Coordinates of C-alpha atoms and ligand atoms in Angstrom, one line a residue:
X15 CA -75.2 -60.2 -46.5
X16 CA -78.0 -62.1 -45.0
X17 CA -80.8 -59.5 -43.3
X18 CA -82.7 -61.4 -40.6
X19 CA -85.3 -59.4 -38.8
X20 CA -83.7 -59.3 -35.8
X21 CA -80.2 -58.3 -37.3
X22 CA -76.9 -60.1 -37.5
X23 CA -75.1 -61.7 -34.7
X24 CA -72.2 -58.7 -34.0
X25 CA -68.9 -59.1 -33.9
X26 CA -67.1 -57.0 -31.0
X27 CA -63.7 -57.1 -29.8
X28 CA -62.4 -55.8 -26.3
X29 CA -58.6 -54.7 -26.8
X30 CA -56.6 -54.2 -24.0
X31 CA -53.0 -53.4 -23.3
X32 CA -51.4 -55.1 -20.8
X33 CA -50.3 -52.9 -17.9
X34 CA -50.0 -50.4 -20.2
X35 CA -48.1 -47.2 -18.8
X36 CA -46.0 -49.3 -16.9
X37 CA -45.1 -51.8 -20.2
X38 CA -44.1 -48.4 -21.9
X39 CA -41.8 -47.5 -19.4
X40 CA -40.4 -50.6 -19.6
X41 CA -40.4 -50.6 -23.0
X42 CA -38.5 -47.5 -23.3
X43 CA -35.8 -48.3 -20.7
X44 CA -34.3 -51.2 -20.5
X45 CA -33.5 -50.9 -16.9
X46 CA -36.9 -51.1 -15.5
X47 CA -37.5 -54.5 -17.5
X48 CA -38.5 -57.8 -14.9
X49 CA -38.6 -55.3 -11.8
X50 CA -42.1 -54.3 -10.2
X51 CA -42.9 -50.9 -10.9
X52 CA -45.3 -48.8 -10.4
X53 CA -46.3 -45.6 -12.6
X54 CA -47.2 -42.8 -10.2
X55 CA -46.3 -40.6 -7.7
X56 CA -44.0 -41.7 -4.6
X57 CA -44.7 -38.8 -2.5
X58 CA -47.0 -39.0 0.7
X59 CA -50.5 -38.2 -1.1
X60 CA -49.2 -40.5 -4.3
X61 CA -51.5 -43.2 -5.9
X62 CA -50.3 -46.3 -8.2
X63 CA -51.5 -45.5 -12.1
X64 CA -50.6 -48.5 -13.0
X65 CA -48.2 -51.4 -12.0
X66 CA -45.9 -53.9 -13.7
X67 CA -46.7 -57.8 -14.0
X68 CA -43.8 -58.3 -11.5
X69 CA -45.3 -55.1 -9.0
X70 CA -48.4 -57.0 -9.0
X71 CA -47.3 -60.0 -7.5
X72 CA -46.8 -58.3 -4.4
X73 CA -50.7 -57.1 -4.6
X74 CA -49.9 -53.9 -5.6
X75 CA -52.3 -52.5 -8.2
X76 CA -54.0 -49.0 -9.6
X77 CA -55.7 -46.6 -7.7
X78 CA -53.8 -48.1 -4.4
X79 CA -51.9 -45.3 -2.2
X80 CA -48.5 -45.5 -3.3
X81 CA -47.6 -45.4 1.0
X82 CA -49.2 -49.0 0.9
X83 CA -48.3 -50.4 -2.8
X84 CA -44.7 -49.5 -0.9
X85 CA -45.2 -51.2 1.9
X86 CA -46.4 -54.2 0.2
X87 CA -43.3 -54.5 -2.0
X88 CA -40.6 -52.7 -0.5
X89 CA -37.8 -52.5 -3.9
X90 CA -41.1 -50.8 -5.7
X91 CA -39.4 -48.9 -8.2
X92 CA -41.7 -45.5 -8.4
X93 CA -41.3 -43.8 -11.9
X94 CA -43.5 -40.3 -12.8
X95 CA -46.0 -40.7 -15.5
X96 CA -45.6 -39.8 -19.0
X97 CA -49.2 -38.5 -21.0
X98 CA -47.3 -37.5 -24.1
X99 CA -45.9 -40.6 -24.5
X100 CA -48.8 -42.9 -23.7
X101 CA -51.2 -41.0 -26.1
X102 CA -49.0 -40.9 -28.9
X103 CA -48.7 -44.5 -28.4
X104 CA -52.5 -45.2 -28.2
X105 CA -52.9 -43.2 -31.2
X106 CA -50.7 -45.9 -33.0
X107 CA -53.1 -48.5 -31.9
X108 CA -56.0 -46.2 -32.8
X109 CA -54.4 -46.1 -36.4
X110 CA -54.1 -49.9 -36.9
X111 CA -58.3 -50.3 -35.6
X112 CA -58.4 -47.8 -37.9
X113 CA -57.4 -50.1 -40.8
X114 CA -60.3 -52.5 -39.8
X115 CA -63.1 -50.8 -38.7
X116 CA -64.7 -47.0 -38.6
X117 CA -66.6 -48.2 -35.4
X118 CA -63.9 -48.0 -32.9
X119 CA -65.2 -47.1 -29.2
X120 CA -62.1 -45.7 -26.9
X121 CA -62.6 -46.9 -23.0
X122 CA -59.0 -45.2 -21.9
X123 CA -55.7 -44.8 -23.7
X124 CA -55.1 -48.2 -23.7
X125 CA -58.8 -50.2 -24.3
X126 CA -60.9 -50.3 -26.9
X127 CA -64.2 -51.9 -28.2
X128 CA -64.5 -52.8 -32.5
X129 CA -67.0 -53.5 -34.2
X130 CA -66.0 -55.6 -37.0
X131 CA -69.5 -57.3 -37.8
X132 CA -68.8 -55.2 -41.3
X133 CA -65.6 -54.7 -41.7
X134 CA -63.1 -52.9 -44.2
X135 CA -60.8 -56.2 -44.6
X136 CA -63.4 -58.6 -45.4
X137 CA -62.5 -60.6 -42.7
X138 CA -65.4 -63.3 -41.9
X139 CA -63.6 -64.6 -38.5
X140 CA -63.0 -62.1 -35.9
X141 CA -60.5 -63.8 -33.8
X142 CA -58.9 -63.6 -36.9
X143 CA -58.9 -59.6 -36.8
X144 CA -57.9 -59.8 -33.2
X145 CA -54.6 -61.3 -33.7
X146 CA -53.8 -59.5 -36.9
X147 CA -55.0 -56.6 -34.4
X148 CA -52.6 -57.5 -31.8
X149 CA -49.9 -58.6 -33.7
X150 CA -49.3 -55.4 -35.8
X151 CA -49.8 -53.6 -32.2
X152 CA -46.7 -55.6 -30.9
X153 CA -44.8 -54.8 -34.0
X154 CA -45.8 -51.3 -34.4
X155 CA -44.9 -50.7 -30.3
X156 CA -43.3 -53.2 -29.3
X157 CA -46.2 -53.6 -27.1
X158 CA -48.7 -56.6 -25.9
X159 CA -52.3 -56.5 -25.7
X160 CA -55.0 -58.8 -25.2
X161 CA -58.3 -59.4 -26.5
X162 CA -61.5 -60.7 -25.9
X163 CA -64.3 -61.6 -29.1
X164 CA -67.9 -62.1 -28.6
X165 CA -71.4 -60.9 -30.1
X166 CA -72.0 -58.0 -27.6
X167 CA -69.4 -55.7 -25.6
X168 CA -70.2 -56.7 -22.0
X169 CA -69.3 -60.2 -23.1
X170 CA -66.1 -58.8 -24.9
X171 CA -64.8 -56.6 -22.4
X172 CA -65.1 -59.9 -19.9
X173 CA -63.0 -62.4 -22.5
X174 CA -60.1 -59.5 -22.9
X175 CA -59.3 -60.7 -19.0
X176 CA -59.6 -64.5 -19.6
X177 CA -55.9 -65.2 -21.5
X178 CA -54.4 -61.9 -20.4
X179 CA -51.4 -61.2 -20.4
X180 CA -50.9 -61.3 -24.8
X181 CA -53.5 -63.8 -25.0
X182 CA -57.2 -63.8 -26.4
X183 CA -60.6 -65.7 -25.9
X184 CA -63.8 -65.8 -27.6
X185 CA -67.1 -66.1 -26.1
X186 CA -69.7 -67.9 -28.3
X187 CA -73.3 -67.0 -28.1
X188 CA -73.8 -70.5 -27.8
X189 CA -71.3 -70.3 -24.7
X190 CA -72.3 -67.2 -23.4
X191 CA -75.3 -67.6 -21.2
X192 CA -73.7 -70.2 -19.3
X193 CA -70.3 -68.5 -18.9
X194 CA -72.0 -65.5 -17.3
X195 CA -73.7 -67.9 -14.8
X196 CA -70.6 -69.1 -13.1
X197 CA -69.1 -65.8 -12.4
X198 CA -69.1 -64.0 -9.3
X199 CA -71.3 -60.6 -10.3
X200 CA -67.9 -58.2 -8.9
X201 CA -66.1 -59.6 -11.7
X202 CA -68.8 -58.0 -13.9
X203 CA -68.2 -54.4 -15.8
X204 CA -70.6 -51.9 -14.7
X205 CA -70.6 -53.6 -11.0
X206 CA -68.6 -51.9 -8.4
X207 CA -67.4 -52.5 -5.2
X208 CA -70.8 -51.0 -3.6
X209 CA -72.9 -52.6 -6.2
X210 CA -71.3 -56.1 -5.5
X211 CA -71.8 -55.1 -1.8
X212 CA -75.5 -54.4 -1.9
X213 CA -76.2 -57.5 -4.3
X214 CA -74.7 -59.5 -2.0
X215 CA -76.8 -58.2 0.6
X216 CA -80.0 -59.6 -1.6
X217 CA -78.3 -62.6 -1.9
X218 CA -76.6 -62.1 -5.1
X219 CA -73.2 -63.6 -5.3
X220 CA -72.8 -65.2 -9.1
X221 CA -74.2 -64.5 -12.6
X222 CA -76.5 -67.2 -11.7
X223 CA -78.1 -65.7 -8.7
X224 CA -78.5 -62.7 -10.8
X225 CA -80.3 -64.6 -13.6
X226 CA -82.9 -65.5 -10.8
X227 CA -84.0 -62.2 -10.0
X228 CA -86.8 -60.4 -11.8
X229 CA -86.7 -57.6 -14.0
X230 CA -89.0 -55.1 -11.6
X231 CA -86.9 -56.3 -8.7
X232 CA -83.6 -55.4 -10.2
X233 CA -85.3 -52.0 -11.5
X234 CA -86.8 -51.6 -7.8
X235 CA -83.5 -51.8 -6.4
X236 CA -80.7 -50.8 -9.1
X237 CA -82.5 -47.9 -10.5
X238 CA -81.7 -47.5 -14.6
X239 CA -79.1 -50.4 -14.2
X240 CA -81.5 -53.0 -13.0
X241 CA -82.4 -53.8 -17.2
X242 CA -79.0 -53.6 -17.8
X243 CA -78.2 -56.2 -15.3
X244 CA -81.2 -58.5 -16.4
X245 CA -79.5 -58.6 -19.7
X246 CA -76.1 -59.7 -18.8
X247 CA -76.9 -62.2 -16.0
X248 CA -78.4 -64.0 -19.7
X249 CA -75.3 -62.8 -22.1
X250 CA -77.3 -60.1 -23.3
X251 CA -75.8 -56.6 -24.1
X252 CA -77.6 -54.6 -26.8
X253 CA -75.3 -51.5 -26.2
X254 CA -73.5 -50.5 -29.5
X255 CA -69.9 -49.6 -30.1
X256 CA -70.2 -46.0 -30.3
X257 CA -67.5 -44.2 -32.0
X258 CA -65.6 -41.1 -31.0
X259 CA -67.9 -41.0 -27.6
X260 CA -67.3 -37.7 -26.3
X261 CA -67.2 -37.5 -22.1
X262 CA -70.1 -35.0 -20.9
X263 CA -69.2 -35.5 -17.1
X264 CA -66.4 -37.5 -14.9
X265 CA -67.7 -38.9 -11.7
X266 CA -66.6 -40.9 -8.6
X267 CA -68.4 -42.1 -5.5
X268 CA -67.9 -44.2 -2.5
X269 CA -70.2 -45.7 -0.1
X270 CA -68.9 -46.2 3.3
X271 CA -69.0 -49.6 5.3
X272 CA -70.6 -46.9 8.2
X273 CA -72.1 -43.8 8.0
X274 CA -70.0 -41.1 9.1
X275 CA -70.9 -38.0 10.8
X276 CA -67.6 -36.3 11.5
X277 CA -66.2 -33.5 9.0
X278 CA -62.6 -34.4 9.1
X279 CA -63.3 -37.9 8.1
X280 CA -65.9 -37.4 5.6
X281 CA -62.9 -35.2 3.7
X282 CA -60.7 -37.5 4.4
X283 CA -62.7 -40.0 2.4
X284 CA -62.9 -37.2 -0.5
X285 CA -59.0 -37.7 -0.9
X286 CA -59.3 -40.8 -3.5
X287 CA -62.4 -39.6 -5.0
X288 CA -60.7 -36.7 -6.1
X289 CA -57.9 -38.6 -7.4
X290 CA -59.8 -41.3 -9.1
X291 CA -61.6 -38.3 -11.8
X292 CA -58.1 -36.4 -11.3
X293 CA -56.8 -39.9 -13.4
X294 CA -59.7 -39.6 -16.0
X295 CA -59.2 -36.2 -16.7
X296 CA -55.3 -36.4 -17.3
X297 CA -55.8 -39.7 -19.1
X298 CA -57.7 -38.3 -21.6
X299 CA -56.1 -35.2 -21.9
X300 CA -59.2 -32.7 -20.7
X301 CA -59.8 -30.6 -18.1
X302 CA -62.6 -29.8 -16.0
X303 CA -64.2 -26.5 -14.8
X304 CA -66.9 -27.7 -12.3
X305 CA -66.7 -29.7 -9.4
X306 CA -69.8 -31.1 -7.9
X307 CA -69.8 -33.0 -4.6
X308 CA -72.8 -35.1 -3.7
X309 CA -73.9 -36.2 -0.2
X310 CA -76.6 -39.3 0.1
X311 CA -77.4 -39.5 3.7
X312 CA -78.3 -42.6 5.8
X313 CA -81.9 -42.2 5.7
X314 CA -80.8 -41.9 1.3
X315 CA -82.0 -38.1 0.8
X316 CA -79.2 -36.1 -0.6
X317 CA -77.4 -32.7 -1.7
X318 CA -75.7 -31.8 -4.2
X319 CA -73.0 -29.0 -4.5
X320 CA -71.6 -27.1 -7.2
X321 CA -68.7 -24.6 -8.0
X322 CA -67.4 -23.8 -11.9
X323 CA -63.8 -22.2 -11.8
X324 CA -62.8 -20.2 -14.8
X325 CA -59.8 -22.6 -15.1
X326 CA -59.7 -26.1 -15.4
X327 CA -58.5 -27.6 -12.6
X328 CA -54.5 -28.4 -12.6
X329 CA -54.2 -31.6 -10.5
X330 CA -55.8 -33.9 -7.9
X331 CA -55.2 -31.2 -5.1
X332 CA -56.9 -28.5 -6.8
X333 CA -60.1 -30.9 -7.1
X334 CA -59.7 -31.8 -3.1
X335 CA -59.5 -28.2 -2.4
X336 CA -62.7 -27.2 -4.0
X337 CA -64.5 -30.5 -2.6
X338 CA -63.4 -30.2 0.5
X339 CA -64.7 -26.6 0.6
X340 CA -68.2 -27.3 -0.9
X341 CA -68.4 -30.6 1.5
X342 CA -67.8 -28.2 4.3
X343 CA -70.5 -26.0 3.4
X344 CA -73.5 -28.8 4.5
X345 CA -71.7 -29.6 7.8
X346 CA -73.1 -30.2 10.3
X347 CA -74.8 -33.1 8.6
X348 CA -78.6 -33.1 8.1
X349 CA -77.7 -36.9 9.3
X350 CA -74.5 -39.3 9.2
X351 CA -73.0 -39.1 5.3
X352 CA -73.2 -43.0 3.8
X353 CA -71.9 -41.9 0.3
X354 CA -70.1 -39.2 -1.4
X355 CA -69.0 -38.7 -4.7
X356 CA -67.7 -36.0 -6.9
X357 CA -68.4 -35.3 -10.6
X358 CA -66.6 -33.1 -12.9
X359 CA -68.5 -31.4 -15.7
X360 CA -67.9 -28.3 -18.0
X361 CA -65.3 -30.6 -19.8
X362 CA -62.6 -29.0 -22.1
X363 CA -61.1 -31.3 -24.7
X364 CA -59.0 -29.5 -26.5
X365 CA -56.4 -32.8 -27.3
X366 CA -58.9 -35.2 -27.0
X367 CA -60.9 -33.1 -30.0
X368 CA -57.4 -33.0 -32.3
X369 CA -57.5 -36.9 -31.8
X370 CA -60.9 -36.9 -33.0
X371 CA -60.3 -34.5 -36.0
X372 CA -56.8 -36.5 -37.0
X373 CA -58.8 -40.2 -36.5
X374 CA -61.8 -38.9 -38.8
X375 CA -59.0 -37.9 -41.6
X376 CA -57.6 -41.3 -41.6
X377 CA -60.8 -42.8 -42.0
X378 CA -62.1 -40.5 -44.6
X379 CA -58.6 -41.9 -46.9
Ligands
MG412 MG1 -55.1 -52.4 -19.9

């Protein structure tokens, strides 16, 4: 293997299943096949895990209220979620990276980065390895997933969405830089809805835009993510795949379109937080023992509150209650609240660790 100085060009793929709890309940009954459906709870305080190809027609989507993803498409079939099944199946998949590649970084259940710069087949061409990838997860499962191919992950992860559903694109570095220029920056991973919002406010609508602001700017303004962001507005990504990543902390936050001074709203606005690292938590099979609420004011001081339970929490509602409380305990308000958020820390991982230990076993024959 040729050793330049400045290293290889890498070879990441970005594999994702497509609508991935709900394709396994329709995979596993027959009934539910060509009807939008959503994964998730139907009750009052429900949320939409995941929805069907035909659900999503209708707008519905994850992390909507189920009231609303209901109200949007009115024969929404609601069915309860099923862990078990869903990690046994992404353990499957897990298995059949396995075959290519040691470096496999888990996202979720159901998405993965490889790094297949070296891998164990030989395989010069990774859009090669992605359809043999794909195509041994659809007969292993029964399943689709996509894929995206390209020197670094952030470019990866952005070609798994381009031929989605059970489709696959490559991003060249020779394609790259210019790709990244045409697309709106809330398209790109690591910018959420309140980064999009405040870029926008500087003016900062595409990949392009980005590309035209400086490095100390970006750093002035976006803290730590400001160098990431001056990378990808130019296709650059030096983050490696990092295998068997283990989760220190889960966190959620939300900044408000006004600043809100009134207690019963703020915990209102705790409601989906909670639910949001609720989803993380049951998704990869861990619980959590602290909660930790955060408050930024509008004049961007903050608190910070803590409270570690000897139990994990056991669901979305024991998360709230614990929030709420701790939210309660600054109010009133030093000043109107602009953002909250909530992290969960003191992790336990007991399933997530047997994945681990059962991955390493297959790699080490
Ligand atoms: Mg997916």
């Amino acid at each position: 293997m040729n050793q330049m100085s400045t290293g290889p060009v890498r070879k990441i793929i970005h594999v994702d299943m497509d609508a991935f709890y709900a394709s396994v309940e329709q995979r596993d009954n027959p009934e539910l096949r060509g009807k939008p459906l959503a994964v998730g709870g139907s009750a009052a305080r429900g949320v939409v895990a995941a929805a069907s190809y035909e659900a999503r027609a209708f707008g519905v989507h994850s992390a909507m209220p189920s009231v609303t993803a209901k109200r949007k498409c009115p024969d929404l079939i609601f069915v309860p979620p099923r862990f078990d099944v869903y990690r046994a199946v992404s353990q499957q998949i897990r298995e059949i990276f396995a075959e290519y590649t040691p470096l496999i970084e888990p996202l979720s259940l159901d998405e993965a980065y490889l790094d297949v710069t070296q891998n164990l087949k030989g395989m010069e061409v990774a859009t090669e390895i992605a359809l043999e990838i794909r195509t041994k997860i659809k007969q292993v499962t029964g399943l689709n997933a996509s894929a995206g191919i390209s020197y670094n992950k952030f470019l990866a992860k952005m070609a798994s969405d381009l031929n989605k559903p059970n489709g696959q694109a490559v991003i060249t570095p020779k394609n790259g830089p210019a790709f990244v220029e045409t697309l709106p920056v809330k398209k790109f991973h690591g910018v959420g809805p309140a980064t999009a919002e405040r870029m926008r406010k500087y003016g900062i609508e595409t990949g392009l835009d980005l590309k035209s602001k400086p490095l100390a700017f970006l750093q002035e303004h976006f803290g730590k993510a400001g160098s990431y962001f001056y990378g990808i507005a130019r296709g650059i990504d030096e983050r490696q795949v990092k295998a068997n990543r283990i989760r220190k902390s889960i966190g959620a936050e939300d900044t408000f379109v006004e600043d809100i001074d009134d207690l019963q709203l703020a915990t209102a606005e705790l409601r989906p937080l909670a639910e949001k690292v609720w989803r993380y938590c049951e998704t990869g099979g861990m619980g959590a023992r602290t909660v930790t609420v955060k408050i930024k004011y509008s004049d961007f001081t903050q608190a910070t509150r803590s409270r570690t339970s000897p139990f994990p929490a056991a669901d979305a509602s024991g998360i709230l209650d614990v929030a709420s409380a701790l939210l309660a305990t600054v109010h009133p308000f030093a000043r109107p609240v602009r953002l909250l958020g909530i992290t969960l820390s003191s992790l336990t991982n007991e399933e997530g660790d047997d994945d681990l230990s059962r991955t390493q076993l297959d790699l080490g024959l």
